[in-house]
Amino acid sequence: MKKSQIEEGIVKGFMLLSFSLVVCSLGFILVTVIVKGLPALNLDMLIQTPKGGYYLGKEGGILNAIVGSLYLAGGATLLALVFSLPIALFLKTYSRRKWWADYVRLSLDILWGIPSIVYGAFGFTLMLALGLRASLLGGIIVLALLELPIMTRGMDEVIRRMPIDMEEAAYALGATRFETAMHVVLRQMLPGIVTAILLAFGRGIGDAASVLFTAGYTDRIPNSLLRPVASLPLAVFFQLGTPFPEVQNRAYAAALVLTVIILVVSLGSRWLSARMGRYTIK
Amino acid sequence: MEPHIQVRDLNVYYEKIHALKDIDLEIPRHQITVIMGPSGCGKTTLLKSLNRFLELNESTRMSGNILIDGEDIYALGVDVTEVRKKAGLLAQHPFPLPMSIYDNVAYGLRIHGMCPNGRSVDAKVQHYLLEAGLWEEVKDRLHFPATGLSVGQQQRLCLARGLAIEPEILLGDEPTSALDPISAQHIENRLMDLKNEYTIILVTHILRQAKRLADYVVFMYLGKVIESGLPGEIFDNPQEERTLAYLEGQF
Ligand SMILES: Nc1ncnc2c1ncn2[C@@H]1O[C@H](COP(=O)(O)OP(=O)(O)OP(=O)(O)O)[C@@H](O)[C@H]1O
Ligand SMILES: [Mg+2]
């Protein structure tokens, strides 16, 4: 065999290995969650809040955690969006002062890598200082901090990849700045922006450590931003920690619900960006 | 006849690069003016000064005047989008808009409100795609993304799109650079037809193309206009050594 053929073979082997590793671990996780969670899952779990004795195996559901997680991640994603879009635009506009933009990007990348428990601890200290108690608001703020670097860097990449020639093509036809922004720039960037938003949402909804101290946990659905709120990751955590097998199975059911939400969000974002991205210039 | 475009004492700088130096030009109406010169001599920059594209780049500075129909296009209160609609630029690198083939042509019509009712859009899109010699290739996939086209097809799409806004002046920056000789010939023939209605300024590196098309020739070198005049004078009897050297292929 020639050297190039051997090399080719090795590369192919590694590709196959990494491919099967990724697919198998996804499959394994899904199978575990489904096998263990599906039997415990029923309609009551999805539409009821925990009744007395729920954590001992009596009736009730995890509606508090489902709604709580959607509130937390939804609110955090909105909040993060309010900040990250301007930051990303700012990074492009001021990219001429390159060292500055690079510094901001580096900070965002570091923030991205910080473990969420550190965000949680930071948020907790902040809330103590402000006299806030564990609440929906606290959880939203900390999750927003967690999501911010993911979203901003995602958008930054999208904006950076926006070809200047494309804007010029529109200007050359006599389009105004507004028309160019709405019909051309936005159309080109929207799929990427939506992907960045949903990616951040997915990260936010799945995180347990950052909401542990900041959002608290409750069996009720909060009616105010200042009330504590439950979340799916913590529902998994607490139920798995009980000594009762029924309750542990419900933890898997909660994990299944969370996994399905994340699956829907990521497949949805794929579908959406493929649909909106039909005409974008790659 | 009064020239369509007058360039007076034009100087352009990118940061510290002095890209155009003391340009004085008169571009005749309804003729094809060919700009020639070695790479980097400022041809694209000159075209971009004519449709106010230089100001898109913050680092450019310019001085001097450019008059179209006797009016200074850089004067205060001039609507820049009007200038760009009047002087349509076909960029050196074709760049489709993120839309379908059809919408690429229809876009300009729509933003300028040139088609009050829907049917005439169809007709115009077909008309300009025919003009650019692209219709036969795309008529069955008008609503497919424009990115699916080959570079040469994109170049013709950009020509169709540029013609559709009905400019008075066509600024073509090597509009046939990605085309085979037959397609290029087709575009050349279109340009010959179009010059009855349009003032055309064409940048080209192809000497034969220049000879076939030019009514007026401008030769540039290192940011300066070295020589300009009728093709008979410039091609057969250049007064400047650098023109001669370029024509003989010494660059
Ligand atoms: N955006 C820019 N920033 C800085 N310098 C530039 C820019 N665009 C052009 N220049 C410089 O200005 C000079 C003229 O460039 P221009 O693009 O007008 O040349 P050209 O004659 O069109 O060349 P070509 O035949 O290769 O297209 C060159 O020296 C070029 O490096
Ligand atoms: Mg050029």
Coordinates of C-alpha atoms and ligand atoms in Angstrom, one line a residue:
Chain A
M1 CA 0.0 0.0 0.0
K2 CA 1.1 3.5 -0.7
K3 CA 1.7 6.0 2.0
S4 CA -1.1 8.2 0.9
Q5 CA -3.5 5.3 1.0
I6 CA -2.6 4.5 4.5
E7 CA -3.0 8.1 5.5
E8 CA -6.3 8.2 3.8
G9 CA -7.3 5.0 5.7
I10 CA -6.3 6.4 9.1
V11 CA -8.2 9.7 8.5
K12 CA -11.3 7.7 7.4
G13 CA -11.0 5.6 10.5
F14 CA -10.9 8.6 12.8
M15 CA -13.8 10.2 11.0
L16 CA -15.9 7.0 11.4
L17 CA -14.8 6.8 15.1
S18 CA -15.7 10.3 15.9
F19 CA -19.0 10.1 14.0
S20 CA -20.1 6.9 15.8
L21 CA -18.9 8.4 19.2
V22 CA -21.2 11.4 18.7
V23 CA -24.1 9.5 17.3
C24 CA -23.9 6.7 19.9
S25 CA -23.7 9.0 22.9
L26 CA -26.7 11.0 21.7
G27 CA -28.5 7.7 21.1
F28 CA -27.5 6.3 24.4
I29 CA -28.7 9.4 26.3
L30 CA -32.0 9.4 24.4
V31 CA -32.6 5.7 25.0
T32 CA -31.8 6.0 28.7
V33 CA -34.1 8.9 29.2
I34 CA -36.9 7.3 27.2
V35 CA -36.6 3.9 28.7
K36 CA -36.5 5.2 32.3
G37 CA -38.6 8.2 31.9
L38 CA -41.4 7.2 29.6
P39 CA -43.1 4.7 31.9
A40 CA -43.3 7.4 34.6
L41 CA -44.6 10.0 32.3
N42 CA -48.3 10.6 32.1
L43 CA -50.6 13.5 31.4
D44 CA -50.9 14.4 35.0
M45 CA -47.2 15.0 35.2
L46 CA -47.4 17.6 32.5
I47 CA -50.5 19.4 33.6
Q48 CA -50.4 19.4 37.4
T49 CA -48.2 21.0 40.0
P50 CA -46.9 18.8 42.8
K51 CA -49.5 17.9 45.4
G52 CA -48.8 17.2 49.1
G53 CA -46.6 14.1 49.3
Y54 CA -45.6 14.3 45.7
Y55 CA -42.0 13.8 46.6
L56 CA -42.9 10.6 48.5
G57 CA -44.5 9.2 45.4
K58 CA -48.0 10.6 45.7
E59 CA -49.8 12.3 42.9
G60 CA -49.1 15.6 41.2
G61 CA -46.9 16.7 38.3
I62 CA -44.0 18.9 37.3
L63 CA -46.0 21.7 35.6
N64 CA -44.3 24.1 38.0
A65 CA -40.9 23.1 36.7
I66 CA -42.0 23.1 33.0
V67 CA -43.5 26.5 33.2
G68 CA -40.8 27.8 35.4
S69 CA -38.1 26.7 33.0
L70 CA -39.8 28.3 30.1
Y71 CA -40.2 31.5 32.1
L72 CA -36.6 31.5 33.2
A73 CA -35.1 30.6 29.8
G74 CA -37.6 32.8 27.9
G75 CA -37.0 35.8 30.1
A76 CA -33.3 35.3 30.1
T77 CA -33.1 35.0 26.3
L78 CA -35.1 38.2 25.8
L79 CA -32.9 40.0 28.3
A80 CA -29.8 38.7 26.7
L81 CA -31.1 39.7 23.3
V82 CA -31.6 43.2 24.4
F83 CA -27.9 43.5 25.2
S84 CA -26.2 41.2 22.8
L85 CA -27.6 42.6 19.5
P86 CA -26.3 46.1 20.3
I87 CA -22.9 44.7 21.5
A88 CA -22.6 42.7 18.3
L89 CA -23.4 45.7 16.1
F90 CA -21.1 47.8 18.1
L91 CA -18.3 45.3 17.6
K92 CA -18.7 45.6 13.9
T93 CA -19.0 49.4 13.8
Y94 CA -16.0 49.8 15.9
S95 CA -13.9 47.1 14.4
R96 CA -11.6 49.7 13.1
R97 CA -10.3 50.1 16.6
K98 CA -9.4 46.5 16.3
W99 CA -7.6 45.9 19.5
W100 CA -10.6 47.0 21.4
A101 CA -13.0 44.8 19.6
D102 CA -10.6 41.9 20.0
Y103 CA -10.4 42.5 23.7
V104 CA -14.2 42.4 24.0
R105 CA -14.3 39.2 22.0
L106 CA -11.7 37.6 24.2
S107 CA -13.7 38.6 27.3
L108 CA -16.8 37.1 25.8
D109 CA -15.0 33.9 25.0
I110 CA -13.7 33.7 28.6
L111 CA -17.2 34.3 29.9
W112 CA -18.4 31.6 27.7
G113 CA -16.1 29.1 29.3
I114 CA -16.9 30.0 32.9
P115 CA -18.7 27.2 34.7
S116 CA -22.3 28.0 35.4
I117 CA -22.0 27.3 39.1
V118 CA -19.7 30.3 39.2
Y119 CA -22.4 32.4 37.6
G120 CA -24.7 31.1 40.2
A121 CA -22.4 32.0 43.1
F122 CA -21.8 35.4 41.6
G123 CA -25.5 36.0 41.2
F124 CA -26.1 34.9 44.7
T125 CA -23.6 37.3 46.2
L126 CA -25.0 40.1 44.0
M127 CA -28.5 39.3 45.2
L128 CA -27.4 39.3 48.8
A129 CA -25.8 42.6 48.3
L130 CA -29.0 44.0 46.8
G131 CA -31.2 42.4 49.4
L132 CA -33.0 40.2 46.7
R133 CA -34.2 36.8 47.6
A134 CA -34.1 33.7 45.3
S135 CA -36.7 34.7 42.6
L136 CA -37.7 34.5 39.0
L137 CA -36.0 37.8 38.5
G138 CA -32.8 36.7 40.0
G139 CA -32.8 33.5 37.9
I140 CA -33.5 35.4 34.7
I141 CA -30.7 37.9 35.4
V142 CA -28.1 35.2 36.0
L143 CA -29.2 33.0 33.1
A144 CA -29.1 36.1 30.9
L145 CA -25.5 36.6 32.0
L146 CA -24.8 32.9 31.1
E147 CA -26.5 33.3 27.7
L148 CA -25.0 36.6 26.8
P149 CA -21.6 35.5 25.6
I150 CA -23.1 32.6 23.5
M151 CA -25.6 34.8 21.9
T152 CA -23.3 37.8 21.3
R153 CA -20.5 35.7 19.8
G154 CA -23.0 33.9 17.6
M155 CA -24.4 37.2 16.3
D156 CA -20.9 38.7 16.0
E157 CA -19.9 35.8 13.7
V158 CA -23.0 36.3 11.6
I159 CA -22.4 40.0 11.3
R160 CA -18.7 39.6 10.6
R161 CA -19.5 37.2 7.8
M162 CA -21.9 39.7 6.2
P163 CA -20.1 40.5 2.9
I164 CA -19.6 44.2 2.3
D165 CA -20.1 43.6 -1.4
M166 CA -23.7 42.6 -0.8
E167 CA -24.6 45.9 0.8
E168 CA -22.8 47.6 -2.1
A169 CA -24.9 45.6 -4.6
A170 CA -28.0 47.1 -3.0
Y171 CA -26.6 50.6 -2.8
A172 CA -25.6 50.3 -6.5
L173 CA -29.3 49.9 -7.4
G174 CA -30.1 53.1 -5.6
A175 CA -31.4 51.5 -2.4
T176 CA -31.4 53.7 0.7
R177 CA -29.7 52.6 3.9
F178 CA -32.9 51.6 5.4
E179 CA -34.0 49.5 2.4
T180 CA -30.6 47.9 2.3
A181 CA -30.7 47.1 6.0
M182 CA -34.3 45.7 5.9
H183 CA -34.3 43.8 2.6
V184 CA -30.7 42.7 2.2
V185 CA -28.7 42.8 5.4
L186 CA -31.4 41.5 7.7
R187 CA -32.5 38.8 5.2
Q188 CA -28.9 37.6 5.0
M189 CA -28.3 37.6 8.7
L190 CA -31.7 36.5 10.1
P191 CA -31.1 32.7 9.9
G192 CA -27.8 33.1 11.8
I193 CA -29.3 35.4 14.4
V194 CA -32.2 33.1 15.0
T195 CA -29.8 30.2 15.4
A196 CA -27.7 32.2 17.9
I197 CA -30.9 33.1 19.9
L198 CA -32.1 29.5 20.1
L199 CA -28.7 28.1 20.9
A200 CA -28.6 30.5 23.9
F201 CA -32.1 29.5 24.9
G202 CA -31.1 25.8 24.8
R203 CA -28.1 26.5 27.0
G204 CA -30.2 28.5 29.4
I205 CA -33.1 26.1 29.8
G206 CA -30.8 23.2 30.5
D207 CA -28.7 24.8 33.2
A208 CA -29.1 23.8 36.8
A209 CA -26.2 25.2 38.7
S210 CA -26.8 28.9 37.9
V211 CA -30.5 28.8 39.1
L212 CA -29.8 26.7 42.1
F213 CA -29.3 29.6 44.5
T214 CA -30.7 32.4 42.4
A215 CA -34.2 31.2 41.4
G216 CA -34.8 28.8 44.3
Y217 CA -37.5 26.1 43.9
T218 CA -41.2 26.0 44.6
D219 CA -44.2 23.8 44.0
R220 CA -46.2 26.8 42.7
I221 CA -46.1 28.6 39.5
P222 CA -44.9 32.1 40.3
N223 CA -47.2 35.0 39.9
S224 CA -44.6 37.7 40.2
L225 CA -41.0 38.2 39.2
L226 CA -40.0 38.4 42.8
R227 CA -41.3 34.9 43.7
P228 CA -39.0 31.9 43.6
V229 CA -39.5 29.6 40.6
A230 CA -39.0 25.9 39.9
S231 CA -37.0 24.6 36.9
L232 CA -36.7 21.3 35.1
P233 CA -33.0 20.7 35.7
L234 CA -33.6 21.1 39.5
A235 CA -36.7 19.0 39.3
V236 CA -34.5 16.2 38.0
F237 CA -31.8 16.9 40.6
F238 CA -34.2 16.9 43.6
Q239 CA -36.2 13.9 42.6
L240 CA -33.2 11.8 41.7
G241 CA -31.9 12.6 45.2
T242 CA -34.9 11.0 47.0
P243 CA -34.6 7.4 48.2
F244 CA -37.9 6.4 46.4
P245 CA -37.7 4.5 43.1
E246 CA -41.0 6.0 41.9
V247 CA -39.8 9.5 42.5
Q248 CA -36.4 8.7 40.8
N249 CA -38.3 7.5 37.8
R250 CA -40.2 10.8 37.7
A251 CA -36.8 12.5 37.6
Y252 CA -36.2 10.6 34.4
A253 CA -39.6 11.7 33.1
A254 CA -38.6 15.3 33.9
A255 CA -35.3 14.8 32.1
L256 CA -37.3 13.4 29.1
V257 CA -39.5 16.5 29.1
L258 CA -36.4 18.7 29.2
T259 CA -34.7 16.7 26.5
V260 CA -37.7 16.9 24.2
I261 CA -37.9 20.7 24.7
I262 CA -34.2 21.1 23.8
L263 CA -34.7 18.7 20.9
V264 CA -37.6 20.7 19.6
V265 CA -35.7 23.9 20.0
S266 CA -32.7 22.8 18.1
L267 CA -34.5 21.0 15.4
G268 CA -36.8 24.0 15.1
S269 CA -33.9 26.3 14.8
R270 CA -32.4 24.1 12.1
W271 CA -35.7 24.1 10.2
L272 CA -36.2 27.8 10.6
S273 CA -32.8 28.8 9.6
A274 CA -32.9 26.5 6.6
R275 CA -36.2 28.0 5.6
M276 CA -35.2 31.6 6.1
G277 CA -31.7 30.9 4.7
R278 CA -32.9 29.6 1.3
Y279 CA -31.7 32.7 -0.5
T280 CA -28.8 33.7 1.7
I281 CA -25.4 33.9 0.2
K282 CA -23.1 31.4 1.7
Chain B
M1 CA -22.3 68.5 -27.9
E2 CA -22.0 69.0 -24.2
P3 CA -20.3 66.1 -22.4
H4 CA -22.6 64.0 -20.2
I5 CA -20.1 63.8 -17.4
Q6 CA -17.4 66.2 -16.4
V7 CA -14.7 65.3 -13.9
R8 CA -12.7 68.3 -12.7
D9 CA -9.5 68.2 -10.8
L10 CA -10.5 65.0 -8.9
N11 CA -8.1 63.7 -6.2
V12 CA -8.9 60.6 -4.1
Y13 CA -7.0 59.2 -1.2
Y14 CA -7.5 55.9 0.7
E15 CA -5.8 56.7 4.0
K16 CA -2.4 57.6 2.7
I17 CA -2.6 56.1 -0.7
H18 CA -3.1 58.7 -3.4
A19 CA -5.3 56.7 -5.7
L20 CA -6.5 59.3 -8.2
K21 CA -4.3 62.4 -9.1
D22 CA -5.7 65.5 -10.7
I23 CA -8.2 63.8 -13.0
D24 CA -9.8 66.0 -15.6
L25 CA -12.2 64.2 -18.0
E26 CA -15.1 64.8 -20.2
I27 CA -17.3 61.8 -20.9
P28 CA -19.3 62.1 -24.1
R29 CA -23.0 61.3 -24.1
H30 CA -24.4 58.2 -25.6
Q31 CA -21.1 56.8 -26.5
I32 CA -18.9 54.1 -25.1
T33 CA -15.9 55.4 -23.2
V34 CA -13.3 52.7 -22.5
I35 CA -11.0 53.1 -19.5
M36 CA -7.8 51.1 -19.8
G37 CA -4.7 50.8 -17.7
P38 CA -2.6 48.4 -15.6
S39 CA -4.0 46.8 -12.5
G40 CA -4.1 49.2 -9.5
C41 CA -4.0 52.3 -11.6
G42 CA -7.4 53.6 -10.2
K43 CA -10.0 52.5 -12.7
T44 CA -12.4 51.1 -10.2
T45 CA -11.8 54.1 -7.9
L46 CA -12.7 56.4 -10.8
L47 CA -15.9 54.5 -11.5
K48 CA -16.8 54.5 -7.8
S49 CA -16.4 58.3 -7.7
L50 CA -19.0 58.6 -10.4
N51 CA -21.9 56.9 -8.4
R52 CA -20.8 58.2 -5.0
F53 CA -19.6 54.9 -3.8
L54 CA -16.3 56.1 -2.4
E55 CA -18.2 57.5 0.6
L56 CA -19.2 54.0 1.7
N57 CA -15.6 53.6 2.8
E58 CA -14.8 55.8 5.7
S59 CA -11.2 56.1 5.1
T60 CA -11.5 57.8 1.7
R61 CA -11.1 61.5 1.1
M62 CA -11.7 63.3 -2.1
S63 CA -11.5 66.7 -3.6
G64 CA -12.6 68.1 -6.9
N65 CA -15.9 68.2 -8.8
I66 CA -18.0 65.7 -10.8
L67 CA -20.8 67.1 -12.9
I68 CA -23.5 65.0 -14.5
D69 CA -25.6 67.0 -16.9
G70 CA -23.8 70.0 -15.6
E71 CA -24.9 69.4 -12.0
D72 CA -22.4 68.6 -9.2
I73 CA -23.4 65.2 -7.8
Y74 CA -21.5 65.9 -4.6
A75 CA -23.3 69.2 -4.0
L76 CA -25.2 69.6 -0.7
G77 CA -28.8 68.4 -0.9
V78 CA -28.2 66.0 -3.8
D79 CA -30.0 62.7 -3.1
V80 CA -27.3 60.0 -3.3
T81 CA -29.8 57.3 -4.2
E82 CA -30.8 59.3 -7.2
V83 CA -27.2 59.6 -8.3
R84 CA -26.8 55.8 -7.9
K85 CA -29.9 55.1 -9.9
K86 CA -28.8 57.4 -12.6
A87 CA -25.3 56.0 -12.8
G88 CA -25.7 52.3 -12.4
L89 CA -22.5 50.4 -11.4
L90 CA -21.8 46.9 -12.5
A91 CA -19.3 45.9 -9.9
Q92 CA -16.0 44.1 -10.8
H93 CA -17.1 41.1 -8.8
P94 CA -20.8 40.1 -9.3
F95 CA -22.7 39.8 -6.1
P96 CA -26.3 38.6 -6.2
L97 CA -28.7 39.8 -3.5
P98 CA -30.0 37.2 -1.1
M99 CA -33.1 36.6 -3.1
S100 CA -34.3 34.5 -6.0
I101 CA -33.1 35.2 -9.6
Y102 CA -36.4 36.9 -10.4
D103 CA -36.3 39.1 -7.3
N104 CA -32.7 40.1 -8.0
V105 CA -34.0 41.8 -11.2
A106 CA -37.3 42.9 -9.7
Y107 CA -35.8 44.4 -6.6
G108 CA -34.7 47.7 -8.2
L109 CA -38.0 48.0 -10.0
R110 CA -39.8 47.7 -6.7
I111 CA -37.8 50.1 -4.5
H112 CA -38.1 52.7 -7.2
G113 CA -41.8 52.1 -7.7
M114 CA -41.2 51.5 -11.4
C115 CA -43.9 48.9 -11.7
P116 CA -47.3 50.0 -10.3
N117 CA -48.9 46.6 -11.1
G118 CA -47.6 43.1 -10.8
R119 CA -47.9 41.9 -14.4
S120 CA -45.5 44.5 -15.7
V121 CA -42.9 43.3 -13.3
D122 CA -42.9 39.8 -14.9
A123 CA -42.6 41.4 -18.4
K124 CA -39.8 43.7 -17.3
V125 CA -37.9 40.9 -15.6
Q126 CA -38.1 38.8 -18.7
H127 CA -37.1 41.8 -20.9
Y128 CA -33.9 42.6 -18.9
L129 CA -32.9 39.0 -18.5
L130 CA -33.2 38.7 -22.3
E131 CA -31.2 41.9 -22.7
A132 CA -28.4 40.4 -20.6
G133 CA -28.5 37.1 -22.5
L134 CA -29.5 35.0 -19.4
W135 CA -33.2 34.4 -20.0
E136 CA -32.9 31.0 -21.8
E137 CA -30.7 29.6 -19.0
V138 CA -32.9 30.7 -16.1
K139 CA -36.5 30.8 -17.4
D140 CA -37.3 27.5 -15.7
R141 CA -35.8 28.4 -12.3
L142 CA -36.7 32.0 -11.8
H143 CA -37.6 31.5 -8.2
F144 CA -34.5 29.6 -7.3
P145 CA -31.8 31.3 -5.2
A146 CA -29.5 33.4 -7.3
T147 CA -26.5 31.8 -5.6
G148 CA -27.1 28.7 -7.6
L149 CA -25.8 30.4 -10.7
S150 CA -22.3 30.2 -12.1
V151 CA -20.1 33.2 -11.8
G152 CA -20.6 34.1 -15.5
Q153 CA -24.3 33.8 -15.0
Q154 CA -24.2 35.9 -11.9
Q155 CA -22.3 38.5 -13.9
R156 CA -25.1 38.6 -16.5
L157 CA -27.7 38.6 -13.7
C158 CA -26.0 41.7 -12.3
L159 CA -26.1 43.3 -15.8
A160 CA -29.9 42.6 -16.0
R161 CA -30.4 43.9 -12.5
G162 CA -28.4 47.0 -13.4
L163 CA -30.3 47.7 -16.6
A164 CA -33.6 47.2 -14.9
I165 CA -33.4 50.4 -12.9
E166 CA -33.1 52.2 -16.2
P167 CA -30.0 54.3 -15.5
E168 CA -28.8 57.0 -17.8
I169 CA -25.2 55.9 -17.4
L170 CA -23.8 52.4 -17.2
L171 CA -20.5 52.0 -15.3
G172 CA -19.2 48.6 -16.2
D173 CA -16.2 47.4 -14.3
E174 CA -14.9 44.5 -16.4
P175 CA -18.4 43.2 -16.9
T176 CA -17.3 40.3 -19.1
S177 CA -14.3 39.2 -17.0
A178 CA -15.9 35.9 -16.0
L179 CA -17.4 35.1 -19.4
D180 CA -16.4 32.9 -22.3
P181 CA -15.7 34.7 -25.6
I182 CA -19.1 33.9 -27.0
S183 CA -21.0 35.2 -24.0
A184 CA -18.7 38.2 -23.8
Q185 CA -19.4 38.9 -27.5
H186 CA -23.1 38.7 -26.7
I187 CA -22.7 41.3 -24.0
E188 CA -20.6 43.5 -26.2
N189 CA -23.3 43.4 -28.9
R190 CA -25.8 44.4 -26.2
L191 CA -23.6 47.3 -25.2
M192 CA -23.3 48.5 -28.8
D193 CA -27.2 48.5 -29.0
L194 CA -27.5 50.2 -25.6
K195 CA -25.3 53.1 -26.4
N196 CA -28.1 54.8 -28.3
E197 CA -29.8 55.3 -25.0
Y198 CA -27.1 55.1 -22.4
T199 CA -23.8 56.7 -21.8
I200 CA -21.5 53.8 -21.1
I201 CA -18.2 53.7 -19.3
L202 CA -16.4 50.5 -19.6
V203 CA -13.3 49.3 -17.8
T204 CA -11.6 46.5 -19.6
H205 CA -8.3 44.7 -19.8
I206 CA -9.1 43.1 -23.1
L207 CA -7.5 45.1 -25.8
R208 CA -9.6 43.6 -28.6
Q209 CA -12.8 44.4 -26.7
A210 CA -11.6 47.9 -26.2
K211 CA -10.9 48.3 -29.9
R212 CA -14.3 46.8 -30.9
L213 CA -16.3 49.0 -28.6
A214 CA -14.6 52.2 -27.9
D215 CA -15.8 55.6 -29.1
Y216 CA -13.5 57.3 -26.7
V217 CA -10.5 55.9 -24.9
V218 CA -9.0 56.9 -21.5
F219 CA -5.6 55.5 -20.6
M220 CA -4.6 55.6 -16.9
Y221 CA -1.4 54.9 -15.1
L222 CA -0.6 55.1 -11.4
G223 CA -3.7 57.2 -10.6
K224 CA -3.3 59.6 -13.5
V225 CA -5.0 60.0 -16.8
I226 CA -2.0 59.7 -19.2
E227 CA -3.9 60.1 -22.4
S228 CA -7.5 60.3 -23.7
G229 CA -8.9 60.6 -27.1
L230 CA -10.5 58.9 -30.0
P231 CA -9.6 55.2 -30.5
G232 CA -8.0 55.9 -33.8
E233 CA -5.5 58.3 -32.1
I234 CA -4.9 56.3 -29.0
F235 CA -4.6 52.8 -30.4
D236 CA -2.8 53.6 -33.6
N237 CA -0.8 56.6 -32.7
P238 CA -0.3 57.0 -28.9
Q239 CA 1.5 60.2 -28.0
E240 CA 2.8 58.8 -24.7
E241 CA 5.4 56.1 -24.2
R242 CA 3.6 54.5 -21.3
T243 CA 0.4 54.1 -23.5
L244 CA 2.5 52.5 -26.2
A245 CA 4.2 50.2 -23.7
Y246 CA 0.8 49.1 -22.3
L247 CA -0.7 48.5 -25.7
E248 CA 2.3 46.4 -26.6
G249 CA 1.9 44.4 -23.5
Q250 CA 4.9 45.5 -21.6
F251 CA 3.1 45.8 -18.2
Ligands
LIG1 N1 -10.6 50.1 -0.1 C1 -9.3 50.5 -0.4 N2 -8.5 50.8 0.7 C2 -7.2 51.2 0.4 N3 -6.7 51.3 -0.8 C3 -7.4 51.0 -1.8 C4 -8.8 50.6 -1.7 N4 -9.3 50.4 -2.9 C5 -8.3 50.6 -3.8 N5 -7.2 51.0 -3.1 C6 -5.9 51.3 -3.8 O1 -6.1 52.3 -4.7 C7 -5.4 52.1 -5.9 C8 -6.4 52.0 -7.1 O2 -7.2 50.9 -6.9 P1 -8.3 50.5 -8.0 O3 -9.1 49.4 -7.4 O4 -9.1 51.7 -8.4 O5 -7.5 49.9 -9.2 P2 -7.9 49.3 -10.6 O6 -7.4 50.1 -11.6 O7 -9.4 49.1 -10.6 O8 -7.2 47.9 -10.6 P3 -7.7 46.4 -11.2 O9 -7.5 46.5 -12.6 O10 -6.8 45.5 -10.5 O11 -9.1 46.3 -10.8 C9 -4.6 50.8 -5.7 O12 -3.3 51.2 -5.3 C10 -5.3 50.2 -4.5 O13 -4.4 49.5 -3.7
MG2 MG -10.7 47.4 -10.6

